[in-house]
Short mmCIF file of N, CA and C in Angstrom, two decimals:
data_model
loop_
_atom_site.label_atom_id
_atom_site.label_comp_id
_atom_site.label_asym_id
_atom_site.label_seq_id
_atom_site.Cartn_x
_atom_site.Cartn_y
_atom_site.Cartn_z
N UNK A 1 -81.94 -45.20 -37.25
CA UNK A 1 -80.83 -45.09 -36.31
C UNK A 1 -80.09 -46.42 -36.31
N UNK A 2 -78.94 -46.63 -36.49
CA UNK A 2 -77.92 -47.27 -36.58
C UNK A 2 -77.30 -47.72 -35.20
N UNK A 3 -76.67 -48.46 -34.49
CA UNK A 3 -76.73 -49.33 -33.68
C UNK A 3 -75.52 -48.49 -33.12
N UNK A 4 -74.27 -47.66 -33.79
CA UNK A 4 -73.89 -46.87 -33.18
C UNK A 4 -74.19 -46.09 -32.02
N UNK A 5 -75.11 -45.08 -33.14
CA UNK A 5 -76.26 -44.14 -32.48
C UNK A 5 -76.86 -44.70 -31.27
N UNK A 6 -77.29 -46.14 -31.69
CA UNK A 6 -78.27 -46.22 -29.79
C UNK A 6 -76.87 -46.55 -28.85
N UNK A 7 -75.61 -46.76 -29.21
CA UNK A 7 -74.99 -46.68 -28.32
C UNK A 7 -74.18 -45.46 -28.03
N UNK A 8 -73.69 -44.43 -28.46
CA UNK A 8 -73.24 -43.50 -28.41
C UNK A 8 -74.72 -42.32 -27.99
N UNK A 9 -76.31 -42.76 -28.04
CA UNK A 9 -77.51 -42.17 -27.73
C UNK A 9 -77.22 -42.50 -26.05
N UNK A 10 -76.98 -43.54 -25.47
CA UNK A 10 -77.16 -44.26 -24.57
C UNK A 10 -75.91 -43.29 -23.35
N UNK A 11 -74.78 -43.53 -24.03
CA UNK A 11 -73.69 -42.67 -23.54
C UNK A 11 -74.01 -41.92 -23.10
N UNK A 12 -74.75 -40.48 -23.75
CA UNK A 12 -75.43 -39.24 -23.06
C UNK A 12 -76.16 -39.31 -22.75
N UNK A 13 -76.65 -40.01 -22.52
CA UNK A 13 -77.92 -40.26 -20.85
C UNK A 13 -77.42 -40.21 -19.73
N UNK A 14 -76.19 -41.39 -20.12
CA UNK A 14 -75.38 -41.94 -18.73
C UNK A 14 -74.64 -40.65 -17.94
N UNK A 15 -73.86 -39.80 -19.34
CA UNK A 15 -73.24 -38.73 -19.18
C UNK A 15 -73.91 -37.72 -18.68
N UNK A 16 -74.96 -37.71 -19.29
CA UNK A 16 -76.20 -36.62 -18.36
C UNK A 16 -76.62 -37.02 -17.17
N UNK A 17 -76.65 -38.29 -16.42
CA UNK A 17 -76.93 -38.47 -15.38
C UNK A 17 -75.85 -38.45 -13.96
N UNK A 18 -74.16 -38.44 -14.81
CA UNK A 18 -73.49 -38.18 -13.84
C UNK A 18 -73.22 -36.89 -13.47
N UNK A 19 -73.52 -36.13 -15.04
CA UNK A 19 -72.91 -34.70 -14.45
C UNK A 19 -74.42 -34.39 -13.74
N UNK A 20 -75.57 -34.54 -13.59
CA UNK A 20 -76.33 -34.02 -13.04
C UNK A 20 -76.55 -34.13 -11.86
N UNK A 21 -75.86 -35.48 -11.50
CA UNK A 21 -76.44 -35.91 -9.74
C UNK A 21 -74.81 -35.38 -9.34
N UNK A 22 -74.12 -35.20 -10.09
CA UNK A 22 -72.44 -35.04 -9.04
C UNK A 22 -72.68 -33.24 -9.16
N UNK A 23 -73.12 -33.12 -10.13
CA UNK A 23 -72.83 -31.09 -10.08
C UNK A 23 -72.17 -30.72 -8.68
N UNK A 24 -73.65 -30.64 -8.13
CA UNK A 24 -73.47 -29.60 -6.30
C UNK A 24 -73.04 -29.92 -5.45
N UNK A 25 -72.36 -31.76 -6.23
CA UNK A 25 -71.91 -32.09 -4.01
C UNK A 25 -70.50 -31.73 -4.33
N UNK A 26 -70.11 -31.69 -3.02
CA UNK A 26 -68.90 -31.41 -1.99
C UNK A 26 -68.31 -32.69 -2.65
N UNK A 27 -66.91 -32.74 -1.84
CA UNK A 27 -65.67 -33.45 -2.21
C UNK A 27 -66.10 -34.57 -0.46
N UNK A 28 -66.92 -33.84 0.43
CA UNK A 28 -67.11 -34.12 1.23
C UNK A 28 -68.56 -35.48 1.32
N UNK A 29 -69.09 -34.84 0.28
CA UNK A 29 -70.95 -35.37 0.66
C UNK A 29 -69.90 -36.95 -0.61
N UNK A 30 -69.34 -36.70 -1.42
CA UNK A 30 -68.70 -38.08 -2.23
C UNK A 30 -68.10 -38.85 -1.60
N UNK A 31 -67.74 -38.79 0.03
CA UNK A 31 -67.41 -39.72 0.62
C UNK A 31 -68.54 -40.52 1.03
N UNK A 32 -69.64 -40.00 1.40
CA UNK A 32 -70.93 -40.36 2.18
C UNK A 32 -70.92 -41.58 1.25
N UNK A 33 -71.46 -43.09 2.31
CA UNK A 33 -71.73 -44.10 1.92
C UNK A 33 -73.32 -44.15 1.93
N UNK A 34 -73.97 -44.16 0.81
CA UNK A 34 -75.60 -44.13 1.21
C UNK A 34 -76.59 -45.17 2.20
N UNK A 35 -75.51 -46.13 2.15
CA UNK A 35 -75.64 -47.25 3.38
C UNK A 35 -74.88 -48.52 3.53
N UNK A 36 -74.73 -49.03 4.93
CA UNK A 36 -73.64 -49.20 5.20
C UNK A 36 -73.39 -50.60 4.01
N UNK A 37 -71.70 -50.57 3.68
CA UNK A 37 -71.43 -51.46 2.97
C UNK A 37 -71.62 -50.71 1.57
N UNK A 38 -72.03 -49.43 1.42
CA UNK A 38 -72.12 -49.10 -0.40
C UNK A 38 -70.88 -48.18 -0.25
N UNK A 39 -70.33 -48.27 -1.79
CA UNK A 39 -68.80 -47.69 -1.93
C UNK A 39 -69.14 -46.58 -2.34
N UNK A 40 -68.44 -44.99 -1.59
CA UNK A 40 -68.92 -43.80 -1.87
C UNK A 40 -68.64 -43.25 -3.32
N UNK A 41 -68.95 -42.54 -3.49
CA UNK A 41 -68.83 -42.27 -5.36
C UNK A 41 -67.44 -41.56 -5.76
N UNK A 42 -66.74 -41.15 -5.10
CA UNK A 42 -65.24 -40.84 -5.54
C UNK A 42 -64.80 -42.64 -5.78
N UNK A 43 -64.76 -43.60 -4.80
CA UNK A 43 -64.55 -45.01 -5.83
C UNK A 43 -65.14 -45.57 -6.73
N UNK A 44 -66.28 -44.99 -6.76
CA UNK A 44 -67.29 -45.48 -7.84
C UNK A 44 -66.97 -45.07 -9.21
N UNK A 45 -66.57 -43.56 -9.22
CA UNK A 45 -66.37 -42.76 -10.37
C UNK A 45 -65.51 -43.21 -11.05
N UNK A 46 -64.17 -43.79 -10.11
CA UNK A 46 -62.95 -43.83 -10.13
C UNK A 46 -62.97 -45.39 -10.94
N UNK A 47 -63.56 -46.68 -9.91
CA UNK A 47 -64.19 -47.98 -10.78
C UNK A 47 -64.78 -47.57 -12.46
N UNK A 48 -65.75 -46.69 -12.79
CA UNK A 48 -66.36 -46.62 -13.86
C UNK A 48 -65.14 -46.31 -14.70
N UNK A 49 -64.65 -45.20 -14.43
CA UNK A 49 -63.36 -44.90 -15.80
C UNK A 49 -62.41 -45.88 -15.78
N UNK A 50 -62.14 -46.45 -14.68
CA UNK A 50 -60.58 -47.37 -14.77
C UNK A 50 -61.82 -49.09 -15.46
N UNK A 51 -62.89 -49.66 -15.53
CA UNK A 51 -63.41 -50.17 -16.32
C UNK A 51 -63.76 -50.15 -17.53
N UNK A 52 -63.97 -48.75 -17.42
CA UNK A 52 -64.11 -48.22 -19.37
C UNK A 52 -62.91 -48.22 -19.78
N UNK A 53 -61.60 -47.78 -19.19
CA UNK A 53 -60.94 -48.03 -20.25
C UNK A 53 -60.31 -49.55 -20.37
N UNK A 54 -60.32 -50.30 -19.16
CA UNK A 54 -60.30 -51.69 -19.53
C UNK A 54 -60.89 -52.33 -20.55
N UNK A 55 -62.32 -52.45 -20.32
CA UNK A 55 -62.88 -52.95 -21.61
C UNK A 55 -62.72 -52.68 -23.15
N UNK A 56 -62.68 -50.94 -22.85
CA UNK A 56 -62.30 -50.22 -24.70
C UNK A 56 -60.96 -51.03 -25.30
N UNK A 57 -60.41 -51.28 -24.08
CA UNK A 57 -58.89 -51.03 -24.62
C UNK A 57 -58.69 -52.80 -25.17
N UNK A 58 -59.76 -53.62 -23.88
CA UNK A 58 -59.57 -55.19 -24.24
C UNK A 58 -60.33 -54.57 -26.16
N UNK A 59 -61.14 -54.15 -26.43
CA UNK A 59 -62.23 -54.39 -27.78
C UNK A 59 -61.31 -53.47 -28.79
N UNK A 60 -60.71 -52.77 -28.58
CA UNK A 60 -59.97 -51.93 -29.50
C UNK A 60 -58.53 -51.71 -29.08
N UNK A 61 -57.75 -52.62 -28.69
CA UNK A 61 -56.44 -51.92 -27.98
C UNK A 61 -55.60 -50.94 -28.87
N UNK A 62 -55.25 -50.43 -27.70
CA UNK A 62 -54.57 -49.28 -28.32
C UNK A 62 -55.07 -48.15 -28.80
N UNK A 63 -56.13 -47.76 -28.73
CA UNK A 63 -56.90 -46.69 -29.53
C UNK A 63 -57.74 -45.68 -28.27
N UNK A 64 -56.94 -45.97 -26.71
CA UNK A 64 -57.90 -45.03 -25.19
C UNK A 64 -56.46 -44.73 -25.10
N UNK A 65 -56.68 -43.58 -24.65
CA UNK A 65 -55.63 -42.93 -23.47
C UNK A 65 -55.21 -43.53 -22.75
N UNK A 66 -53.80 -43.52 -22.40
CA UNK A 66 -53.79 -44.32 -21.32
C UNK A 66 -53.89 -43.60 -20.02
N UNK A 67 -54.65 -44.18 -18.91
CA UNK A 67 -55.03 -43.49 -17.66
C UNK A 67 -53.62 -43.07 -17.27
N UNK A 68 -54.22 -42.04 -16.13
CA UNK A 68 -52.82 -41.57 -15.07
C UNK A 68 -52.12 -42.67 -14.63
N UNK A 69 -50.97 -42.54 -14.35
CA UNK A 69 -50.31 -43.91 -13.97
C UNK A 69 -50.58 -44.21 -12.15
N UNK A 70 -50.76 -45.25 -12.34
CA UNK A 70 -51.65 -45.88 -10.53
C UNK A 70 -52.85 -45.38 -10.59
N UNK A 71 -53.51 -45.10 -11.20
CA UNK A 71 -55.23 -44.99 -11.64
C UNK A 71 -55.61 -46.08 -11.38
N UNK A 72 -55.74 -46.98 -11.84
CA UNK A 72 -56.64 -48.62 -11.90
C UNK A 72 -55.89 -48.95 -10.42
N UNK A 73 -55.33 -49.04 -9.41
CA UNK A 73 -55.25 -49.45 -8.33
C UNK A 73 -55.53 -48.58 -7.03
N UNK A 74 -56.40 -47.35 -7.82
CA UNK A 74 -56.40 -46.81 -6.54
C UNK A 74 -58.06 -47.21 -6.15
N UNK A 75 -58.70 -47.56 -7.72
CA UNK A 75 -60.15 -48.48 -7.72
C UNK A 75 -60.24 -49.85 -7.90
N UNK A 76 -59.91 -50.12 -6.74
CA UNK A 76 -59.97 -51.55 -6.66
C UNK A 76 -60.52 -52.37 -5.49
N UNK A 77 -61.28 -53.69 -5.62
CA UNK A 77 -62.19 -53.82 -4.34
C UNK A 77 -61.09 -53.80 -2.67
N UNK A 78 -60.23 -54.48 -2.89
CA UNK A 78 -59.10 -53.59 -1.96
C UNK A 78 -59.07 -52.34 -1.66
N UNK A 79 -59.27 -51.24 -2.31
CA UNK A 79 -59.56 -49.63 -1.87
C UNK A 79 -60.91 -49.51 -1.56
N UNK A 80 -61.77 -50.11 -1.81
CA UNK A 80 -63.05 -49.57 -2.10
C UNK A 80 -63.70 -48.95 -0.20
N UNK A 81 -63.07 -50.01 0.66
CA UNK A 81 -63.50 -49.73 2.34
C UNK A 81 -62.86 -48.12 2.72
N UNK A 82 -61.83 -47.90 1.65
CA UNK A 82 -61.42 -46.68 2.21
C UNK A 82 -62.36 -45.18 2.25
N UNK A 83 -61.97 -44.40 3.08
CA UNK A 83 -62.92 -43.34 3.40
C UNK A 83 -61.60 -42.02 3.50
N UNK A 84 -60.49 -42.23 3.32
CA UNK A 84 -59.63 -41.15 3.16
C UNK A 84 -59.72 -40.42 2.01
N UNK A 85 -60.40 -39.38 1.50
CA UNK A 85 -59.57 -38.24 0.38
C UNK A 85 -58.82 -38.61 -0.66
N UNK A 86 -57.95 -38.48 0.60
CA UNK A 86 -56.62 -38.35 -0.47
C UNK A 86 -56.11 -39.76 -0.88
N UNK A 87 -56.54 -41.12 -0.55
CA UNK A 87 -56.59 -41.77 -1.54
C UNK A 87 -57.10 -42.30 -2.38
N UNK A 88 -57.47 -41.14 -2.90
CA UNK A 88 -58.56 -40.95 -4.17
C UNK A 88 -58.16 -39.91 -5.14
N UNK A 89 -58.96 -39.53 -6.23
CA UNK A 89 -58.51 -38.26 -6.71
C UNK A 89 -59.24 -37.80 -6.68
N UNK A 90 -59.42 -35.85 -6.64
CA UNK A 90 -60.76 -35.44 -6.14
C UNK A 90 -61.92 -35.53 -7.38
N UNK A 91 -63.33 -35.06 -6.70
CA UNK A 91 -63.85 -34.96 -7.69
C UNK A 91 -63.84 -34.27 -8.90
N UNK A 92 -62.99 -33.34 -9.03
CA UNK A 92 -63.12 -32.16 -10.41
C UNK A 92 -61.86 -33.36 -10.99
N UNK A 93 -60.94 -33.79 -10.82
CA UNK A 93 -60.25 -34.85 -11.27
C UNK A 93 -60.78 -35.88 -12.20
N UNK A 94 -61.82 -36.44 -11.07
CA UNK A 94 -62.36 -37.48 -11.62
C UNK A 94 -63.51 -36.85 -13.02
N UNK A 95 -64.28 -35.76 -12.70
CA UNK A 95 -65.00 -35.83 -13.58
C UNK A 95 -64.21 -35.41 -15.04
N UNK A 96 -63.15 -34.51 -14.70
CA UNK A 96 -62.51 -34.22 -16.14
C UNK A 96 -61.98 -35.53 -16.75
N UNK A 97 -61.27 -36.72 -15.85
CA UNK A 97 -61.12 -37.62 -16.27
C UNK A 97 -62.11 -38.31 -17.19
N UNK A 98 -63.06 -38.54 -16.61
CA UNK A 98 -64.43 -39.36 -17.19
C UNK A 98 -64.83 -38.78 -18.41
N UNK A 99 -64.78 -37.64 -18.74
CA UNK A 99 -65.22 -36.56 -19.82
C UNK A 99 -64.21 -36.70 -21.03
N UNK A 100 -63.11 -37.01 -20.87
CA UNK A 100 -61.87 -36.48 -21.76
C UNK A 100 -62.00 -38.51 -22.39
N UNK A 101 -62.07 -39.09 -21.18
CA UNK A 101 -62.35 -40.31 -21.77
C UNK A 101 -63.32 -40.95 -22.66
N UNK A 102 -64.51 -40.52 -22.34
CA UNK A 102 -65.54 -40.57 -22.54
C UNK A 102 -66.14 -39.76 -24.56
N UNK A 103 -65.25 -38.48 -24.47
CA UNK A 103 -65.26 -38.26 -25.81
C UNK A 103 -64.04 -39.23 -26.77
N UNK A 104 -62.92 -39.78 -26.14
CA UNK A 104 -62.84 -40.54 -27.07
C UNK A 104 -62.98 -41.93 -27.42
N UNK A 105 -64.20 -42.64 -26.07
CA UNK A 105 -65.20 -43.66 -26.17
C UNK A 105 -65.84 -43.51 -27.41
N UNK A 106 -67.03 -42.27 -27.09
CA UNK A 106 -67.52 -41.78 -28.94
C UNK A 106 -67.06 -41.74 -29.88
N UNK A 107 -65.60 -41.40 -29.58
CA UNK A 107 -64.77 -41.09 -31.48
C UNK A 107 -64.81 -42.50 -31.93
N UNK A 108 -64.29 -43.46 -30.65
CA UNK A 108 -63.90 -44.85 -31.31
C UNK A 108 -65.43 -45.61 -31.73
N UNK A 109 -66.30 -45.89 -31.27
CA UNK A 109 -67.80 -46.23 -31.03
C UNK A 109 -68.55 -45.46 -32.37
N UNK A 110 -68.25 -44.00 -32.83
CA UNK A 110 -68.29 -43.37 -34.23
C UNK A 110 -67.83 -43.85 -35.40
N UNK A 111 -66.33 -44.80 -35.29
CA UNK A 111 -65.50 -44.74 -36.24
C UNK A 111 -66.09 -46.52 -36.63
N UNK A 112 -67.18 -47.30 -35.77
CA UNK A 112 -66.95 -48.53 -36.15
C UNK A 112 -67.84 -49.06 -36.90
N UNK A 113 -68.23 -49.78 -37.41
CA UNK A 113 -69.60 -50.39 -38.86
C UNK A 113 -69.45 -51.53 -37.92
N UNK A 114 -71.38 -51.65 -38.42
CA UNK A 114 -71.73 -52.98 -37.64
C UNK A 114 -71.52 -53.92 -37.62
N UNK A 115 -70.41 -54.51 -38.61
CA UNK A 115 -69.40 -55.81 -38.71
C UNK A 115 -69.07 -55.96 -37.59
N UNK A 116 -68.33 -54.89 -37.53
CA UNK A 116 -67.87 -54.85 -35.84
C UNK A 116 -67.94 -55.12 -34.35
N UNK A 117 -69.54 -54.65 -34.71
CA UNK A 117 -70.35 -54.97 -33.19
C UNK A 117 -70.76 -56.13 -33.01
N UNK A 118 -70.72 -57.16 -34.58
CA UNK A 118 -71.05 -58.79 -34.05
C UNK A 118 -69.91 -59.63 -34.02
N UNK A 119 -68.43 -59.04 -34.07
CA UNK A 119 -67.36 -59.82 -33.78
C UNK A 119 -67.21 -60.18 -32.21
N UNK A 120 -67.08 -61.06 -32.29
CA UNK A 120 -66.60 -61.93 -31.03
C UNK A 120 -65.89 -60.77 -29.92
N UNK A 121 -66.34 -60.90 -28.17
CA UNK A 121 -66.30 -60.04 -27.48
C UNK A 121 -64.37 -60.50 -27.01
N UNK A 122 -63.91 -59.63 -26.26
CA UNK A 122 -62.81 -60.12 -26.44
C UNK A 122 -62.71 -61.20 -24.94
N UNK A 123 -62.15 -62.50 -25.32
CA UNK A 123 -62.33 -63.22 -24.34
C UNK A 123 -62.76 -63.24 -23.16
N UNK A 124 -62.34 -62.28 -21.95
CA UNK A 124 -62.51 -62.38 -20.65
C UNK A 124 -63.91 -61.85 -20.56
N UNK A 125 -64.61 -61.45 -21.53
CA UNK A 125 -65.62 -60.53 -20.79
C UNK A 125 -66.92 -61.49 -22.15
N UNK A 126 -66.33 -62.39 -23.18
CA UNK A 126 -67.34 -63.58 -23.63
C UNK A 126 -68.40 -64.10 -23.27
N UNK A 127 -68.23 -64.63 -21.92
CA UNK A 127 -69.50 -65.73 -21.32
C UNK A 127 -70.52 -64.94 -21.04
N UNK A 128 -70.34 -63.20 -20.48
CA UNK A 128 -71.52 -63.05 -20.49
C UNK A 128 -72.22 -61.38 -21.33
N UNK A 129 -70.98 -61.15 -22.49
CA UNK A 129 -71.07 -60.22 -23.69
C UNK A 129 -69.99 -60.78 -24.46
N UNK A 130 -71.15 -61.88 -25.17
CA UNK A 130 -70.83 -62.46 -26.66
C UNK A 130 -70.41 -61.69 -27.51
N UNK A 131 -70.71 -60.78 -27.60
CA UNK A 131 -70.36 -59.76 -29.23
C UNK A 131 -69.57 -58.44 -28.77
N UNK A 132 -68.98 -57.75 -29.32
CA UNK A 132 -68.57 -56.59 -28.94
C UNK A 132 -69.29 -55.65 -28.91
N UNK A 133 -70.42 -55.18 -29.53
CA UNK A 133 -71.59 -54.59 -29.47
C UNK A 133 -71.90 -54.62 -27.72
N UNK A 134 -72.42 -55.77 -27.68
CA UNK A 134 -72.63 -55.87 -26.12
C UNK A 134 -71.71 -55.35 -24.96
N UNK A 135 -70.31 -55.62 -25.44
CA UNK A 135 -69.32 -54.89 -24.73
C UNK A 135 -69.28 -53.21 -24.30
N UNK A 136 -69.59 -52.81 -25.41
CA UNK A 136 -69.82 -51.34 -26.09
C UNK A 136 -71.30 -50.90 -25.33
N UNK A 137 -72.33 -51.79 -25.43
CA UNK A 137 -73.54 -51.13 -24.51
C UNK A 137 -73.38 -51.15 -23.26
N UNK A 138 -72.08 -52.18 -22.83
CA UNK A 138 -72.13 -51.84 -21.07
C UNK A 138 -71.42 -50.43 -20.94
N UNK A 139 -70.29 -50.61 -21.55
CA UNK A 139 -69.32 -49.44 -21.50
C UNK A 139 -70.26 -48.49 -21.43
N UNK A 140 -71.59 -48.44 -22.48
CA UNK A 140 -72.37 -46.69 -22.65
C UNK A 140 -73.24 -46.51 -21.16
N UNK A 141 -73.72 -47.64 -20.67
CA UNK A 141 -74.60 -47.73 -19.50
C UNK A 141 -74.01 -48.12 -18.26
N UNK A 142 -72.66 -48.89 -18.01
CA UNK A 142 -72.36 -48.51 -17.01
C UNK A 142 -72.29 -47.58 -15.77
N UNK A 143 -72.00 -46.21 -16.25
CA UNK A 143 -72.44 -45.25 -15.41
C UNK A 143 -73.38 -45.31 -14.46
N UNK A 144 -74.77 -45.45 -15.71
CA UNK A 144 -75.71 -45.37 -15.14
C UNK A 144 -76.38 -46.28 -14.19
N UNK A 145 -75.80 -47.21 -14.23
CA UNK A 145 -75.58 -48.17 -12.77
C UNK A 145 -75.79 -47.65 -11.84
N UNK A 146 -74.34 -47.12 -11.57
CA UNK A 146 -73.58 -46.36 -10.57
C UNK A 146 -74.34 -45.24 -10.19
N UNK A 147 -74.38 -44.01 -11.48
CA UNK A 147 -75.50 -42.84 -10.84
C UNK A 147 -76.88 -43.58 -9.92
N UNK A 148 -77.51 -44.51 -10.00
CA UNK A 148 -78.44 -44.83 -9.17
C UNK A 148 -78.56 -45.08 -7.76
N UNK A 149 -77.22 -45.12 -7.37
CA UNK A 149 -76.65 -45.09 -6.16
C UNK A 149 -76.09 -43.95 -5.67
N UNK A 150 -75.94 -43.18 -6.50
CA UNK A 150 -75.68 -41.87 -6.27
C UNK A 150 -76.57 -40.82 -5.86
N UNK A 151 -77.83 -41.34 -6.06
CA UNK A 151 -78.93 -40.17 -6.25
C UNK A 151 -79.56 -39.86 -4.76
N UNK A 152 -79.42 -41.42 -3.57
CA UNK A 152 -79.57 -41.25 -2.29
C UNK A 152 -78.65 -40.01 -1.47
N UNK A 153 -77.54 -40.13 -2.05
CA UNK A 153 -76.69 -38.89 -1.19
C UNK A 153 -77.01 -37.70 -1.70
#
């Protein structure tokens, strides 16, 4: 297995762990903060995709979708206290978002040779993912951060 593979392996874990803990809840139970001071998972969801495509786009620009327009500011630690709905997008939103993104995370993460993964990370995100490889394993495990906080609600 090729270094791809454990990162594009890694991806569907993450991917399996969001669609599994988000399936059955409500638009309602995704507001629930699991305790006080944690950001409910409609911002969370919303943080993970508007980060993935930050990072893809710093390591490969030009090659992600570009998000809905006002996407990346509606997840931001400035929004994050909010508890309104509607400034958010709902969850069937968010997850098609994450999904549509997410397969062409893989296409790009498919298309690259391991030259690649030891080139230099792209500046801002250097000091603490040296290589782009490293960039690329947060991107696959990020999620799964997040699902761990998810699993209390």
């Amino acid at each position: 297995m090729d270094a791809m593979a454990v990162i594009r392996s890694s991806m569907k874990l993450s991917d399996f762990l969001v669609n599994a803990y988000l399936q059955d809840l409500t638009e309602e139970e995704c507001l629930l903060r699991p305790v006080a001071g944690a950001n409910h998972i409609l911002w969370q969801l919303g943080h993970v995709i508007a980060s993935e495509f930050s990072l893809m786009d710093a390591c490969v620009p030009g090659r992600m979708p570009q998000l809905p327009e006002g996407f990346a500011g509606k997840y931001t630690k400035e929004t994050a206290p909010l508890d309104d709905a509607a400034a958010f997008h709902s969850k069937q939103e968010l997850l098609e978002l994450y999904a549509t993104q997410r397969k062409h995370t893989d296409g790009i993460v498919a298309s690259l040779t391991e030259a690649d993964l030891d080139q230099p990370a792209p500046e801002p995100f250097r000091k603490n993912f040296p290589q782009m490889g490293e960039v690329l394993s947060l991107v696959a495990s990020h999620p799964t951060l997040h699902a761990g906080q998810w699993v209390m609600v």
